[in-house]
Coordinates of C-alpha atoms in Angstrom, one line a residue:
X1 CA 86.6 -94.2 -66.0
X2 CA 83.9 -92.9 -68.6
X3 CA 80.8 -94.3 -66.6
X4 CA 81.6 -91.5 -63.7
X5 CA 83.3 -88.2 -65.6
X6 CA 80.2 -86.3 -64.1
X7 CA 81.4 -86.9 -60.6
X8 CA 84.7 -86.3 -61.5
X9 CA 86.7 -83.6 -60.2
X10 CA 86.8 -80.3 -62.2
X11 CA 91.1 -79.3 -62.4
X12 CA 92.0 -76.3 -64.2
X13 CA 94.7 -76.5 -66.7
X14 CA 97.8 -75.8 -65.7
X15 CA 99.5 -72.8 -67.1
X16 CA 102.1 -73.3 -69.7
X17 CA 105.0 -71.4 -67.9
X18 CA 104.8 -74.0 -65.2
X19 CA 108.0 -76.4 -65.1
X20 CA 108.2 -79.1 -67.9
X21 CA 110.5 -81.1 -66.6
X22 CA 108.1 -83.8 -66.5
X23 CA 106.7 -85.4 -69.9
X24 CA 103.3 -83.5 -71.1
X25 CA 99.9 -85.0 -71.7
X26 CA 98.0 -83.0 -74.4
X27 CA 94.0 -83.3 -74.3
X28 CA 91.8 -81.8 -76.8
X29 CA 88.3 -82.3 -76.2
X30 CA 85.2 -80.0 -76.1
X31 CA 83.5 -82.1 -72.8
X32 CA 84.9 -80.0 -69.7
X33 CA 83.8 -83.1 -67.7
X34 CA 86.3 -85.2 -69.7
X35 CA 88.9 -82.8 -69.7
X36 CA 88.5 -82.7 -66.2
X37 CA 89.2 -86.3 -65.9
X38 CA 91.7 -86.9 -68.4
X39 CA 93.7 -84.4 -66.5
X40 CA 92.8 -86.1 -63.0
X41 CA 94.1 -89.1 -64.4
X42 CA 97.2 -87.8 -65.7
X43 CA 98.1 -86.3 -63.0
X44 CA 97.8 -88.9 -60.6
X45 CA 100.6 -91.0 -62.9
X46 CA 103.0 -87.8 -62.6
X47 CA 103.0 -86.6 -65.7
X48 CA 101.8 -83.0 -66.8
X49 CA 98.8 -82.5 -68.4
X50 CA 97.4 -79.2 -70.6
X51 CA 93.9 -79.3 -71.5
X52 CA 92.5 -77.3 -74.5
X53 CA 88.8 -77.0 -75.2
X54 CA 89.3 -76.8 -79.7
X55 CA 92.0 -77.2 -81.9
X56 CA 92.5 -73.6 -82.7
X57 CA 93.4 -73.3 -78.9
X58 CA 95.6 -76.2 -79.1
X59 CA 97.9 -75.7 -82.5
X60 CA 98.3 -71.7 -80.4
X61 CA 100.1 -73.5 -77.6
X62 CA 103.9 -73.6 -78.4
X63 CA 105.6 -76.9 -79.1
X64 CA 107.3 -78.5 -75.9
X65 CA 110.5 -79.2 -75.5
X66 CA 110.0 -82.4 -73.3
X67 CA 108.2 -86.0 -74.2
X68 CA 104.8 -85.5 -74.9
X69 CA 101.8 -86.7 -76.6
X70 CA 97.9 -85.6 -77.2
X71 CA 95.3 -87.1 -76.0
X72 CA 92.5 -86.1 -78.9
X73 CA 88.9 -86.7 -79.8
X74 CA 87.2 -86.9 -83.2
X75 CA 84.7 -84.5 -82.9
X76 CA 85.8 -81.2 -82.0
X77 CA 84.0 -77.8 -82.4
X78 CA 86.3 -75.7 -85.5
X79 CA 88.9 -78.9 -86.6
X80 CA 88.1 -82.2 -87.3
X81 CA 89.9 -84.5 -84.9
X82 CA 91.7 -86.6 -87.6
X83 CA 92.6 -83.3 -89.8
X84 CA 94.3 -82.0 -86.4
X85 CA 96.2 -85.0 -86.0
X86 CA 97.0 -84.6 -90.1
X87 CA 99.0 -81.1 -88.7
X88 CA 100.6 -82.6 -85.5
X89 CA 102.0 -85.6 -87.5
X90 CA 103.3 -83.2 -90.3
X91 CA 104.7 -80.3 -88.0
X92 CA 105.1 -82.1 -84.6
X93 CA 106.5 -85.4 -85.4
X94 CA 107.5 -85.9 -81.5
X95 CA 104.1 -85.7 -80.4
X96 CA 102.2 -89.3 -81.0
X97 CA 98.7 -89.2 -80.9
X98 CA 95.9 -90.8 -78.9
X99 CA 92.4 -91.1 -79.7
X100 CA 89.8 -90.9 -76.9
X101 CA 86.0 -90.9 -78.6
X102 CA 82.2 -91.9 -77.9
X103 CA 81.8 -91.6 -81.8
X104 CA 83.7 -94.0 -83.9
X105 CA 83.9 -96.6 -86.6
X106 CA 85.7 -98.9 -88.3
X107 CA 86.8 -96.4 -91.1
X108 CA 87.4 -93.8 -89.3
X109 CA 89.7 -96.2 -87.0
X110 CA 91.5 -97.6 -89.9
X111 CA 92.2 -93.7 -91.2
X112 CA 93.5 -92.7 -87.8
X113 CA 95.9 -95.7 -87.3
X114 CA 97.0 -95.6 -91.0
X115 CA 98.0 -91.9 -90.5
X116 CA 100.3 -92.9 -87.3
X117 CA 97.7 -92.7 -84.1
X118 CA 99.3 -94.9 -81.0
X119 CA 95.7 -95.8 -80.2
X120 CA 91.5 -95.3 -80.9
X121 CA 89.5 -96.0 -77.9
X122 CA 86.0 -96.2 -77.8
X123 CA 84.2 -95.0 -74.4
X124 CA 84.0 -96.5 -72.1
X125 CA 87.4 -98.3 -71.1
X126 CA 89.5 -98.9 -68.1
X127 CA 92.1 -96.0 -66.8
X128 CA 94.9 -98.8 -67.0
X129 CA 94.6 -99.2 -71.0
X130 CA 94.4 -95.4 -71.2
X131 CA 97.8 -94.8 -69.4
X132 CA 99.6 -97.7 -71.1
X133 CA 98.9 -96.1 -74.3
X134 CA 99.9 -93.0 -72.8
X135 CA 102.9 -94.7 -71.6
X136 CA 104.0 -96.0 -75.3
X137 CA 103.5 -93.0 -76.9
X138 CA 105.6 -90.9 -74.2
X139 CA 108.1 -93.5 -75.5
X140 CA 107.9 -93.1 -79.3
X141 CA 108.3 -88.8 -78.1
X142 CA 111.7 -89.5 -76.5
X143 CA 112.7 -92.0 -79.2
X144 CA 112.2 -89.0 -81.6
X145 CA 113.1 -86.4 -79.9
X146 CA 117.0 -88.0 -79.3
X147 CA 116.7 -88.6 -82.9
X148 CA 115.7 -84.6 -83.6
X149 CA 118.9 -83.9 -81.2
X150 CA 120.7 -85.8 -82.7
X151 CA 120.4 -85.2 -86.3
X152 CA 120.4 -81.2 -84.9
X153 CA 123.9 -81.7 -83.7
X154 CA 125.1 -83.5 -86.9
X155 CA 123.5 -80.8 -88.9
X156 CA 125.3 -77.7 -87.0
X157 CA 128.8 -79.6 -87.3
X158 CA 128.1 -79.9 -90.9
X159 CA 127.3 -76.4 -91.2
X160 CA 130.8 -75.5 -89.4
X161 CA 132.3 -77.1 -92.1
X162 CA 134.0 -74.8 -95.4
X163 CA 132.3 -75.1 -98.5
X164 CA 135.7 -76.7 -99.7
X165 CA 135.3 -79.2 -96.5
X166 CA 131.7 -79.8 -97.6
X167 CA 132.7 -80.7 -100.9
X168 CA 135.3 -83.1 -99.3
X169 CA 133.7 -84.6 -97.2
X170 CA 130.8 -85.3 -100.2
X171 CA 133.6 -86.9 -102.2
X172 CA 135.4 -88.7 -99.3
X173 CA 132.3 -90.6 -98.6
X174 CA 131.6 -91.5 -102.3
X175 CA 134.2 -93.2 -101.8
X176 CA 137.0 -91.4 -103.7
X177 CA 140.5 -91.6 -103.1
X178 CA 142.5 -88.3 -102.1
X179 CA 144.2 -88.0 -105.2
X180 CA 140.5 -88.3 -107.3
X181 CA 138.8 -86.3 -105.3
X182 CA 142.1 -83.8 -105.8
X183 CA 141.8 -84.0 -109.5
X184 CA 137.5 -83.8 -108.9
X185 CA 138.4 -80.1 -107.3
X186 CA 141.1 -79.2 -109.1
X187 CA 143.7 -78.9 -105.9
X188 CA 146.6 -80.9 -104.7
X189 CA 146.7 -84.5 -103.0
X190 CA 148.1 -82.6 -100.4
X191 CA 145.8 -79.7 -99.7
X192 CA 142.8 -82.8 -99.8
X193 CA 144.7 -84.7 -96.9
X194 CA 144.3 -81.4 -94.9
X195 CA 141.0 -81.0 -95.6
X196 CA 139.6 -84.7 -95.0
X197 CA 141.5 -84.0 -91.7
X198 CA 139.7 -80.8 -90.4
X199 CA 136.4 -82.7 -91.4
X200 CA 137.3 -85.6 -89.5
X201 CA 137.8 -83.4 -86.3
X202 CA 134.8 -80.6 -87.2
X203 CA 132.3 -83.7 -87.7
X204 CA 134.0 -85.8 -84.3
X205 CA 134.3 -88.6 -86.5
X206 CA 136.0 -91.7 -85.2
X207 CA 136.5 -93.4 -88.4
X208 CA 136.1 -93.2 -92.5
X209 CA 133.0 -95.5 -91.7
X210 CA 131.6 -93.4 -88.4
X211 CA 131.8 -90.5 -91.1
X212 CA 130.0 -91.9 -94.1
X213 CA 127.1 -93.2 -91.3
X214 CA 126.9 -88.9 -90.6
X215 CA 126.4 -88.6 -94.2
X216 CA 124.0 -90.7 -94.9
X217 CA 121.5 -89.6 -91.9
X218 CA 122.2 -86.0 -93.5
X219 CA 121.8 -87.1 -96.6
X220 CA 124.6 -85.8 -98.0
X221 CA 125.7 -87.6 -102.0
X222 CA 128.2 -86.5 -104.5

């Protein structure tokens, strides 16, 4: 791929209002000619590719709201490659990164993979190991993003809940009985059967168990 990016084709990026409803390639590199094709490549296995010439460019770009994953280089002209990748995997936790380079070493390999990178390839190397990286971290973005939609859901039912419900629920999953967690709150066995009954239906929770799973991906503890 990398012995011929001079003769490659010069795309230009495609605008960010276009359609995502297919997953997005990221590539940050300072070589148009790689850019150029990076994004040929991408294109031709269907997905949607943005190509940004710096970081600063990049991190302006809002976050997307499909699989995705960048496609980055070490060297780039205001942000070091692997202190950019520091920021995606802090604020951007669907978006896996990739490591494309023609100035690497063992260090600076070890550091990128430690910190989360799906891969760190040297030019040059073959199209087909590029996209089956591509291809696995596209995967790890949809793994997390059904986990960020799901924990997103569990967190708005949760906030539905009363502050008495909250506290409830909190006890409930302790593992209280109703007539502790009544004398805990200072209200009747009664009134706590009502509430562990609305927070049962607020949270769509099938069981006592299906209930205390919730809590503990929320993190909630008495």
């Amino acid at each position: 791929m990398y012995a011929d990016l001079g003769t490659a084709s010069r795309h230009a990026a495609r605008p960010a209002s276009q359609s995502r409803s297919k997953p997005a390639v990221f590539v940050v590199n300072d070589d148009a000619s790689v850019r150029a094709s990076l994004e040929s490549l991408i294109v031709s296995a269907g997905w949607q590719p943005e190509t940004f010439e710096s970081a600063r460019e990049f991190l302006s770009h809002p976050r997307p709201l499909v699989p995705n994953c960048l496609i980055l280089d070490v060297n780039l002209p205001d942000l070091n490659g692997l202190d950019l990748q520091r920021l995606v995997s802090a604020e951007r936790t669907d978006m896996p990164v990739i490591f494309v380079t023609g100035c690497g070493d063992v260090p600076m390999t070890v550091r990128a993979m430690k910190a989360g990178a799906v891969d760190f390839m040297m030019k040059p190397f073959s199209d087909n190991l590029l996209l089956a990286s591509i291809e696995q971290a596209l995967e790890r973005s949809r793994t997390a993003l059904a986990h960020e939609s799901q924990m997103r859901v569990l967190r708005d039912r949760h906030a539905s809940l009363s502050r008495r419900e909250q506290e409830v629920m909190a006890l409930v999953v302790s593992g209280l009985l109703n007539k502790q967690i009544g004398f805990e709150l200072g209200i009747s066995e009664i009134t706590v059967k009502a509430h562990r009954g609305k927070v049962m239906r607020k949270m769509k929770a099938a069981s006592l168990a299906d209930l205390v799973i919730m809590a503990a991906r929320l993190s909630i503890t008495h």
